[in-house]
Amino acid sequence: MLNQTKLMSAVICIGTTMMVSACAGAPVAPTAPPAATVAPAPKAADPTKAPDVAKPAPAADVPELTYHFVAFKDKDVAIIEEAVNKILIPKIGAKLKLKTYGFSDAAQKIALMLQSGETCDLISVGGFIPYLPSVATGGLAALDDLLPKNAPNLWARYKPEWWNAARVNGKIYNALNYTGWTSYAGFWARSDLIEKYKFDWKNTKKWEDWEPLFDNILKNENGVTPLLSSDVWGQFWFPTYYGYDPVDDSIGSGRGGALVGVKVGDPNRTVKLVLDTPEYRQAIDLARTWYSKGYVAKDVVPDNDMIAKRGALKYGGFMFPGTGDFSTKSMADAEWKAVPIFTQHLQQKNMLTTGIGRTGFTVCATSKNQDKAVKFIEEINQNPELYNLFNFGIEGKHWVWKDKATKIIDLPAGVTADSAAWLPNTYWQFGDRRQLYLTDPTDVGVWDRIDKGIADGDVSPVMGFTFNRKPVEKEIAQVNTVAKEFEGLNRGSADNVDAKLTEYKSKLKEAGVDKIIAEMQKQVNDWSATLPKK
Amino acid sequence: MYDDSIYLMNAVKARIVNSRTSANKRAAQPRRQRLAAWINRNGALVLMALPGMLVLFTFSYVPMPGIVLAFKDFKAALGIWGSEWTGFSNFEYLFSTGIALRIIRNTLFLNGLFIVANTICSLGTAVLLHEVHERFVSRIYQSVLFFPYFVSWVIVGYFIFILFGTEGGFINGILGSFGLEPVNWYSNPAYWPVILVLANLWHSLGYFTVIYLAGMLAINPEYFEAARIDGANRLQEVWFIMLPLVRPLVIINLLLAIGRIFFSNLDLYLNVIRNQGALLPTTDVIDTYVFRSITVLGNFNMAAAAGFFQAFVGFALVVLCNWLVRRFEPDQALF
């Protein structure tokens, strides 16, 4: 059971951080000041909009919307549903039927539901119920008209270019959830080791700066490998660290960054094969050096084994493509034996990519009450009570105040994350995260850091572009096999880097990578022609 | 599992044929009586075959219309029949480049090795076991050999890892104690065909050994006595009596294996290879390739096309081999 929990929380990390850097994140106060770039999350509905939804209706008469989402602990779902409907019926004149899913089977079940044309109303998409495949089933409704009409506050809250990130073939199917879109390639490392060796981690600027700590670990900590790696993790090509938007993660071996990329600040939006860039060479040389020094385990362990070993503190730290601004406390508690984990961003600037458009609420094409469904989306994005009810459950029963002034809460005495009766543990699912109560005091003020990160950061030149893979699917299948074969370069386990790289390039060409790049370039050009001229 | 049901079917078929000939003799009997006699004679066997037949029907025949997906661009909203026909374009990715060639070659090569190694080794082991006359000892040998068949491939994967791990692996430990350099087994594809054959052999040796041993034990001992009286030695007994008499079994097993020669045991590949990209040149087979493609691309048409291709070629090969067998040994042919 314990292992399963660890696996689960790791899965949450893997599933979400790539897009929203929400991993291990702790909740956030709804009182955070509005950012320059983000319009404020209103505390209450706009009074001018209030009358049309104010009429309470008897529970039996109002339409019922089914809402599908994933949850870690969902034993008390019936109680939550009742409490939710108590709030919701007077506001929007509809009630919810909650359908919760486990993390591992949600994607399949939802895909089946959408494909079979079974009636549904609302689905939260994200790492576990992926957005693009869901759109591809044809089972989701386009929200381009529904959002401005039924969720005007939410619609006005985000910039048009952010909404563009949710577009697929020109249509928006996803009502974005703002989850604090900052993410930086960097380190998560064990505080106990850092303190033991008095390592000056706060002043590290690049990967290489960490070598003294790793040398100490290798020399003095028997059985501890400095860097965590597995068949999923431990590849050294981090596109955003080197200033590339990977555009489509599915082109490549599945992890360790895509094979193609567009460089930040490139006005022509040239799609490049990353193997041709000097940055890629830099990354694989670093991988080889570190592998040879023994910072990485020589054998690639399966992900499950890695998770078990991490729980047993057999690793020093974690090179992670998307460390965020939120506290890592809940991750540390679940996965690192509660040893605090320090976060150091090594990537200089945050980069907003199309990935922000992949998390949020979607409405089913089969829904008979699409207007009401979108009204619910509006409500949960501006009603902290409703929002936190979904995230934490009922006050006094599922959570208690620790410090009401700073909106910090805790589990009731005697309840742990394992024994909780309601704990979805998925803050990215339910709307604007700025409404979320905190569970770790270090997160007070996190929204200032996030807003600054977004304001100072880069915006990818292909932000808002989604690649249509259909015309080159066969080539992608071939290219991915080649990428898998040469994964050793990204891990440092392949000797003779020069020869391998040359062979890698020629095999990729043979598999049709040029055709993929040409197709993507064409789509990017077509897409950028539709952008308003500055 | 299908192997068993097919044996059973053949047994039933033989009995039915027997009863038919005897039924002809009793043609004068009224129909109802004949039916009662047939049920009396074969009822138990039919009942025994029923579960196997049901499984075969449910899992092999019911989903068969799904084959059309291989020729369509499946869109959920349009349904299976409403989706657009695309001809053979789903098959292209299996054949269009060098990688396609490599996966087909690997599939055939590895499965060929498995079949040859399994057949030769299990026949050899069965011959040796047949010579063990102490029943109790023979039973122990059989159990020991059969046991690995029940070990999950996940665990076999760990066995192999313990043996071949780069750091702390058993074999590298031995190499080290002789002062030799450790070998990074998991990044050198050349070793893996051998390792896979050994792992597969270890896993399934007992299964086939028991089948062949059963066939050998069913041989009438009078043949051996007669041979001995004629002065045959042990090897000659094996070569001229034992092997020819188990040949039908060997042929059935070979035909069944050839029918699945384009399929691979995904369990074996996923667990033993441990997802090591560097080993793909010798270990990437059709199934692993399709599996990877679906998990990344989510395109089920491609998977359906690959499955259709595997089944079709397998079927053609069985028909061809059976035809060959019938040409040279009509009595041994499967159909």
Tab-separated table of N, CA, C and O in Angstrom, chain A residues 114-116 136-138 231 250-254 291 296-302 304-305 469-470 473-474 476-482 484-487 493 507 510-511, chain B residues 73-77 89-90 92-94 96-100 102 158 161 164-167 184 186-187 274-278 280-281 284 289 292-293 296-297 299 301-302:
chain	number	residue	atom	x	y	z
A	114	LEU	N	-15.982	8.608	-24.257
A	114	LEU	CA	-16.131	9.599	-25.321
A	114	LEU	C	-16.340	8.914	-26.665
A	114	LEU	O	-17.092	9.388	-27.499
A	115	GLN	N	-15.652	7.793	-26.850
A	115	GLN	CA	-15.751	7.119	-28.147
A	115	GLN	C	-17.083	6.436	-28.335
A	115	GLN	O	-17.597	6.357	-29.438
A	116	SER	N	-17.640	5.916	-27.232
A	116	SER	CA	-18.879	5.161	-27.379
A	116	SER	C	-20.093	6.084	-27.416
A	116	SER	O	-21.206	5.613	-27.599
A	136	ALA	N	-9.395	14.424	-29.929
A	136	ALA	CA	-9.330	13.606	-31.139
A	136	ALA	C	-10.478	12.613	-31.237
A	136	ALA	O	-10.852	12.199	-32.329
A	137	THR	N	-11.066	12.227	-30.101
A	137	THR	CA	-12.191	11.296	-30.172
A	137	THR	C	-13.418	11.954	-30.790
A	137	THR	O	-14.352	11.269	-31.182
A	138	GLY	N	-13.426	13.278	-30.833
A	138	GLY	CA	-14.589	13.961	-31.377
A	138	GLY	C	-15.720	14.065	-30.369
A	138	GLY	O	-16.816	14.495	-30.712
A	231	ASP	N	14.088	4.151	-16.242
A	231	ASP	CA	13.855	4.060	-17.683
A	231	ASP	C	13.057	5.254	-18.185
A	231	ASP	O	13.009	5.517	-19.379
A	250	SER	N	5.651	14.232	-28.364
A	250	SER	CA	5.501	12.850	-28.819
A	250	SER	C	6.511	12.492	-29.902
A	250	SER	O	6.586	11.348	-30.317
A	251	ILE	N	7.295	13.472	-30.360
A	251	ILE	CA	8.310	13.148	-31.367
A	251	ILE	C	9.635	12.948	-30.641
A	251	ILE	O	10.300	13.890	-30.236
A	252	GLY	N	10.002	11.707	-30.444
A	252	GLY	CA	11.182	11.370	-29.655
A	252	GLY	C	10.914	10.084	-28.916
A	252	GLY	O	9.925	9.399	-29.184
A	253	SER	N	11.779	9.745	-27.971
A	253	SER	CA	11.614	8.448	-27.322
A	253	SER	C	10.568	8.498	-26.218
A	253	SER	O	10.340	7.517	-25.545
A	254	GLY	N	9.931	9.636	-26.030
A	254	GLY	CA	8.870	9.705	-25.033
A	254	GLY	C	9.292	10.492	-23.807
A	254	GLY	O	8.473	11.080	-23.131
A	291	TYR	N	27.977	10.411	-16.285
A	291	TYR	CA	27.837	8.949	-16.264
A	291	TYR	C	29.191	8.321	-15.948
A	291	TYR	O	29.299	7.430	-15.112
A	296	VAL	N	25.441	8.834	-12.048
A	296	VAL	CA	24.202	8.162	-12.438
A	296	VAL	C	24.448	6.665	-12.347
A	296	VAL	O	25.552	6.210	-12.653
A	297	ALA	N	23.434	5.903	-11.926
A	297	ALA	CA	23.586	4.443	-11.865
A	297	ALA	C	23.891	3.902	-13.258
A	297	ALA	O	23.319	4.350	-14.243
A	298	LYS	N	24.812	2.934	-13.313
A	298	LYS	CA	25.203	2.381	-14.617
A	298	LYS	C	24.068	1.589	-15.252
A	298	LYS	O	23.899	1.584	-16.460
A	299	ASP	N	23.285	0.902	-14.418
A	299	ASP	CA	22.143	0.154	-14.943
A	299	ASP	C	20.915	1.036	-14.880
A	299	ASP	O	20.676	1.707	-13.886
A	300	VAL	N	20.142	1.000	-15.948
A	300	VAL	CA	18.897	1.751	-15.937
A	300	VAL	C	17.851	0.929	-15.191
A	300	VAL	O	17.560	-0.188	-15.574
A	301	VAL	N	17.315	1.453	-14.111
A	301	VAL	CA	16.322	0.692	-13.352
A	301	VAL	C	14.927	1.044	-13.839
A	301	VAL	O	14.696	2.148	-14.312
A	302	PRO	N	13.998	0.095	-13.750
A	302	PRO	CA	12.619	0.417	-14.109
A	302	PRO	C	12.071	1.480	-13.146
A	302	PRO	O	12.532	1.586	-12.008
A	304	ASN	N	9.432	1.721	-11.367
A	304	ASN	CA	8.926	1.253	-10.066
A	304	ASN	C	10.057	1.074	-9.070
A	304	ASN	O	9.938	1.430	-7.907
A	305	ASP	N	11.160	0.472	-9.535
A	305	ASP	CA	12.298	0.241	-8.644
A	305	ASP	C	12.863	1.571	-8.191
A	305	ASP	O	13.253	1.747	-7.034
A	469	ARG	N	-0.471	15.818	-36.032
A	469	ARG	CA	0.474	14.732	-36.361
A	469	ARG	C	-0.003	13.838	-37.493
A	469	ARG	O	0.758	13.067	-38.034
A	470	LYS	N	-1.271	13.912	-37.785
A	470	LYS	CA	-1.890	12.955	-38.707
A	470	LYS	C	-1.094	12.733	-40.004
A	470	LYS	O	-0.852	11.590	-40.376
A	473	GLU	N	2.175	10.547	-39.201
A	473	GLU	CA	2.141	9.567	-38.121
A	473	GLU	C	3.088	8.400	-38.352
A	473	GLU	O	3.751	7.929	-37.432
A	474	LYS	N	3.149	7.944	-39.586
A	474	LYS	CA	3.999	6.770	-39.871
A	474	LYS	C	5.454	7.114	-39.645
A	474	LYS	O	6.227	6.328	-39.094
A	476	ILE	N	6.552	9.368	-37.607
A	476	ILE	CA	6.793	9.530	-36.174
A	476	ILE	C	7.033	8.165	-35.532
A	476	ILE	O	7.942	8.004	-34.706
A	477	ALA	N	6.243	7.180	-35.930
A	477	ALA	CA	6.429	5.838	-35.371
A	477	ALA	C	7.853	5.344	-35.625
A	477	ALA	O	8.502	4.771	-34.743
A	478	GLN	N	8.350	5.562	-36.830
A	478	GLN	CA	9.705	5.109	-37.182
A	478	GLN	C	10.761	5.894	-36.418
A	478	GLN	O	11.699	5.336	-35.855
A	479	VAL	N	10.588	7.211	-36.430
A	479	VAL	CA	11.579	8.089	-35.806
A	479	VAL	C	11.668	7.804	-34.300
A	479	VAL	O	12.750	7.784	-33.723
A	480	ASN	N	10.515	7.545	-33.686
A	480	ASN	CA	10.538	7.282	-32.250
A	480	ASN	C	11.309	6.013	-31.917
A	480	ASN	O	11.941	5.917	-30.869
A	481	THR	N	11.237	5.029	-32.803
A	481	THR	CA	12.005	3.810	-32.571
A	481	THR	C	13.500	4.101	-32.635
A	481	THR	O	14.272	3.616	-31.804
A	482	VAL	N	13.901	4.909	-33.597
A	482	VAL	CA	15.316	5.286	-33.680
A	482	VAL	C	15.721	6.055	-32.419
A	482	VAL	O	16.754	5.797	-31.809
A	484	LYS	N	14.490	5.894	-29.495
A	484	LYS	CA	14.565	4.957	-28.368
A	484	LYS	C	15.920	4.237	-28.400
A	484	LYS	O	16.569	4.067	-27.374
A	485	GLU	N	16.305	3.830	-29.581
A	485	GLU	CA	17.551	3.064	-29.718
A	485	GLU	C	18.758	3.887	-29.267
A	485	GLU	O	19.708	3.349	-28.706
A	486	PHE	N	18.713	5.193	-29.513
A	486	PHE	CA	19.878	6.027	-29.195
A	486	PHE	C	19.701	6.809	-27.894
A	486	PHE	O	20.417	7.767	-27.650
A	487	GLU	N	18.752	6.377	-27.078
A	487	GLU	CA	18.506	7.015	-25.797
A	487	GLU	C	19.784	7.081	-24.954
A	487	GLU	O	19.962	7.997	-24.157
A	493	SER	N	25.226	6.749	-21.299
A	493	SER	CA	25.723	5.373	-21.230
A	493	SER	C	26.378	4.937	-22.533
A	493	SER	O	27.015	3.897	-22.583
A	507	LYS	N	20.351	7.673	-39.221
A	507	LYS	CA	19.201	6.772	-39.085
A	507	LYS	C	17.888	7.562	-38.981
A	507	LYS	O	16.854	7.108	-39.473
A	510	GLU	N	16.900	8.538	-42.400
A	510	GLU	CA	16.359	7.366	-43.078
A	510	GLU	C	14.909	7.111	-42.657
A	510	GLU	O	14.068	6.707	-43.443
A	511	ALA	N	14.633	7.371	-41.368
A	511	ALA	CA	13.287	7.107	-40.842
A	511	ALA	C	12.298	8.207	-41.207
A	511	ALA	O	11.109	8.085	-40.934
B	73	ASP	N	-9.943	4.585	-41.132
B	73	ASP	CA	-9.454	5.659	-40.284
B	73	ASP	C	-10.508	5.843	-39.208
B	73	ASP	O	-11.485	6.562	-39.394
B	74	PHE	N	-10.305	5.152	-38.078
B	74	PHE	CA	-11.350	5.064	-37.069
B	74	PHE	C	-11.590	6.395	-36.366
B	74	PHE	O	-10.691	6.986	-35.795
B	75	LYS	N	-12.814	6.879	-36.449
B	75	LYS	CA	-13.225	8.070	-35.705
B	75	LYS	C	-14.370	7.651	-34.797
B	75	LYS	O	-15.395	7.168	-35.265
B	76	ALA	N	-14.177	7.884	-33.505
B	76	ALA	CA	-15.155	7.391	-32.538
B	76	ALA	C	-16.556	7.883	-32.839
B	76	ALA	O	-17.520	7.133	-32.790
B	77	ALA	N	-16.639	9.159	-33.179
B	77	ALA	CA	-17.956	9.753	-33.363
B	77	ALA	C	-18.716	9.072	-34.507
B	77	ALA	O	-19.933	8.997	-34.492
B	89	SER	N	-3.411	1.910	-46.323
B	89	SER	CA	-2.462	2.910	-45.834
B	89	SER	C	-2.020	2.631	-44.399
B	89	SER	O	-0.936	3.023	-43.993
B	90	ASN	N	-2.858	1.939	-43.614
B	90	ASN	CA	-2.444	1.611	-42.245
B	90	ASN	C	-1.298	0.603	-42.217
B	90	ASN	O	-0.607	0.475	-41.214
B	92	GLU	N	1.209	0.637	-44.313
B	92	GLU	CA	2.446	1.203	-44.852
B	92	GLU	C	3.556	1.287	-43.815
B	92	GLU	O	4.701	0.979	-44.092
B	93	TYR	N	3.178	1.702	-42.593
B	93	TYR	CA	4.249	1.947	-41.626
B	93	TYR	C	4.977	0.671	-41.227
B	93	TYR	O	6.073	0.710	-40.719
B	94	LEU	N	4.314	-0.461	-41.473
B	94	LEU	CA	4.973	-1.736	-41.167
B	94	LEU	C	6.021	-2.089	-42.207
B	94	LEU	O	6.913	-2.882	-41.956
B	96	SER	N	7.339	0.365	-44.740
B	96	SER	CA	7.883	1.414	-45.598
B	96	SER	C	9.372	1.674	-45.432
B	96	SER	O	9.978	2.265	-46.294
B	97	THR	N	10.009	1.275	-44.330
B	97	THR	CA	11.422	1.646	-44.189
B	97	THR	C	12.272	0.512	-43.637
B	97	THR	O	11.804	-0.597	-43.427
B	98	GLY	N	13.519	0.869	-43.396
B	98	GLY	CA	14.480	-0.103	-42.905
B	98	GLY	C	14.101	-0.672	-41.549
B	98	GLY	O	14.367	-1.841	-41.261
B	99	ILE	N	13.456	0.141	-40.716
B	99	ILE	CA	13.091	-0.347	-39.389
B	99	ILE	C	12.072	-1.465	-39.499
B	99	ILE	O	12.126	-2.457	-38.786
B	100	ALA	N	11.163	-1.305	-40.458
B	100	ALA	CA	10.155	-2.328	-40.652
B	100	ALA	C	10.824	-3.662	-40.988
B	100	ALA	O	10.484	-4.714	-40.461
B	102	ARG	N	13.766	-4.533	-40.180
B	102	ARG	CA	14.487	-5.026	-39.009
B	102	ARG	C	13.550	-5.734	-38.031
B	102	ARG	O	13.884	-6.793	-37.504
B	158	TYR	N	13.780	-10.051	-13.477
B	158	TYR	CA	14.683	-9.715	-12.372
B	158	TYR	C	15.813	-10.735	-12.244
B	158	TYR	O	16.947	-10.370	-11.942
B	161	PHE	N	18.278	-9.793	-14.658
B	161	PHE	CA	18.968	-8.568	-14.241
B	161	PHE	C	20.014	-8.871	-13.160
B	161	PHE	O	21.110	-8.326	-13.169
B	164	PHE	N	22.911	-10.331	-15.059
B	164	PHE	CA	23.626	-9.531	-16.047
B	164	PHE	C	23.780	-8.048	-15.686
B	164	PHE	O	24.249	-7.270	-16.500
B	165	GLY	N	23.361	-7.651	-14.493
B	165	GLY	CA	23.503	-6.251	-14.100
B	165	GLY	C	24.949	-5.787	-14.223
B	165	GLY	O	25.879	-6.569	-14.015
B	166	THR	N	25.103	-4.499	-14.569
B	166	THR	CA	26.470	-3.994	-14.747
B	166	THR	C	27.169	-3.791	-13.412
B	166	THR	O	28.324	-4.170	-13.229
B	167	GLU	N	26.419	-3.201	-12.467
B	167	GLU	CA	27.000	-3.001	-11.143
B	167	GLU	C	26.387	-4.037	-10.214
B	167	GLU	O	25.187	-4.067	-10.001
B	184	ASN	N	29.102	-4.294	-19.984
B	184	ASN	CA	27.822	-3.600	-19.857
B	184	ASN	C	26.805	-4.318	-20.748
B	184	ASN	O	26.551	-3.926	-21.875
B	186	TYR	N	23.602	-4.663	-20.771
B	186	TYR	CA	22.352	-4.032	-21.192
B	186	TYR	C	22.548	-2.931	-22.223
B	186	TYR	O	21.598	-2.279	-22.609
B	187	SER	N	23.798	-2.664	-22.634
B	187	SER	CA	23.898	-1.712	-23.739
B	187	SER	C	24.547	-2.347	-24.963
B	187	SER	O	24.892	-1.645	-25.894
B	274	ARG	N	13.895	-4.908	-20.318
B	274	ARG	CA	13.837	-3.772	-19.386
B	274	ARG	C	13.842	-2.432	-20.108
B	274	ARG	O	14.471	-1.480	-19.652
B	275	ASN	N	13.164	-2.357	-21.227
B	275	ASN	CA	12.965	-1.069	-21.900
B	275	ASN	C	14.282	-0.384	-22.267
B	275	ASN	O	14.397	0.831	-22.193
B	276	GLN	N	15.280	-1.184	-22.624
B	276	GLN	CA	16.583	-0.614	-22.962
B	276	GLN	C	16.664	-0.312	-24.451
B	276	GLN	O	16.757	-1.232	-25.271
B	277	GLY	N	16.645	0.953	-24.783
B	277	GLY	CA	16.667	1.343	-26.183
B	277	GLY	C	17.865	0.805	-26.929
B	277	GLY	O	17.770	0.421	-28.095
B	278	ALA	N	19.006	0.718	-26.246
B	278	ALA	CA	20.222	0.300	-26.929
B	278	ALA	C	20.122	-1.126	-27.451
B	278	ALA	O	20.856	-1.524	-28.354
B	280	LEU	N	17.513	-2.446	-28.926
B	280	LEU	CA	16.508	-2.586	-29.981
B	280	LEU	C	17.019	-3.239	-31.268
B	280	LEU	O	16.281	-3.984	-31.895
B	281	PRO	N	18.270	-2.966	-31.711
B	281	PRO	CA	18.674	-3.538	-32.989
B	281	PRO	C	18.479	-5.047	-33.085
B	281	PRO	O	18.170	-5.551	-34.156
B	284	ASP	N	14.041	-5.716	-31.106
B	284	ASP	CA	12.782	-5.049	-31.430
B	284	ASP	C	11.992	-5.944	-32.378
B	284	ASP	O	12.451	-6.265	-33.467
B	289	TYR	N	7.240	-3.033	-31.266
B	289	TYR	CA	7.171	-1.828	-32.104
B	289	TYR	C	5.757	-1.260	-32.113
B	289	TYR	O	5.542	-0.063	-31.910
B	292	ARG	N	4.897	0.251	-28.726
B	292	ARG	CA	5.482	1.577	-28.543
B	292	ARG	C	4.717	2.626	-29.345
B	292	ARG	O	4.448	3.719	-28.876
B	293	SER	N	4.381	2.243	-30.570
B	293	SER	CA	3.688	3.198	-31.434
B	293	SER	C	2.332	3.576	-30.857
B	293	SER	O	1.945	4.738	-30.870
B	296	VAL	N	2.556	5.919	-27.782
B	296	VAL	CA	2.921	7.302	-28.079
B	296	VAL	C	1.879	7.968	-28.985
B	296	VAL	O	1.473	9.093	-28.755
B	297	LEU	N	1.455	7.255	-30.006
B	297	LEU	CA	0.586	7.882	-31.008
B	297	LEU	C	-0.902	7.642	-30.760
B	297	LEU	O	-1.733	8.391	-31.235
B	299	ASN	N	-2.697	5.411	-32.038
B	299	ASN	CA	-3.381	5.077	-33.283
B	299	ASN	C	-3.682	3.591	-33.332
B	299	ASN	O	-2.798	2.768	-33.557
B	301	ASN	N	-5.577	2.021	-35.433
B	301	ASN	CA	-5.655	1.443	-36.781
B	301	ASN	C	-4.365	0.731	-37.127
B	301	ASN	O	-4.351	-0.340	-37.718
B	302	MET	N	-3.245	1.354	-36.736
B	302	MET	CA	-1.951	0.753	-37.018
B	302	MET	C	-1.826	-0.586	-36.294
B	302	MET	O	-1.331	-1.560	-36.838
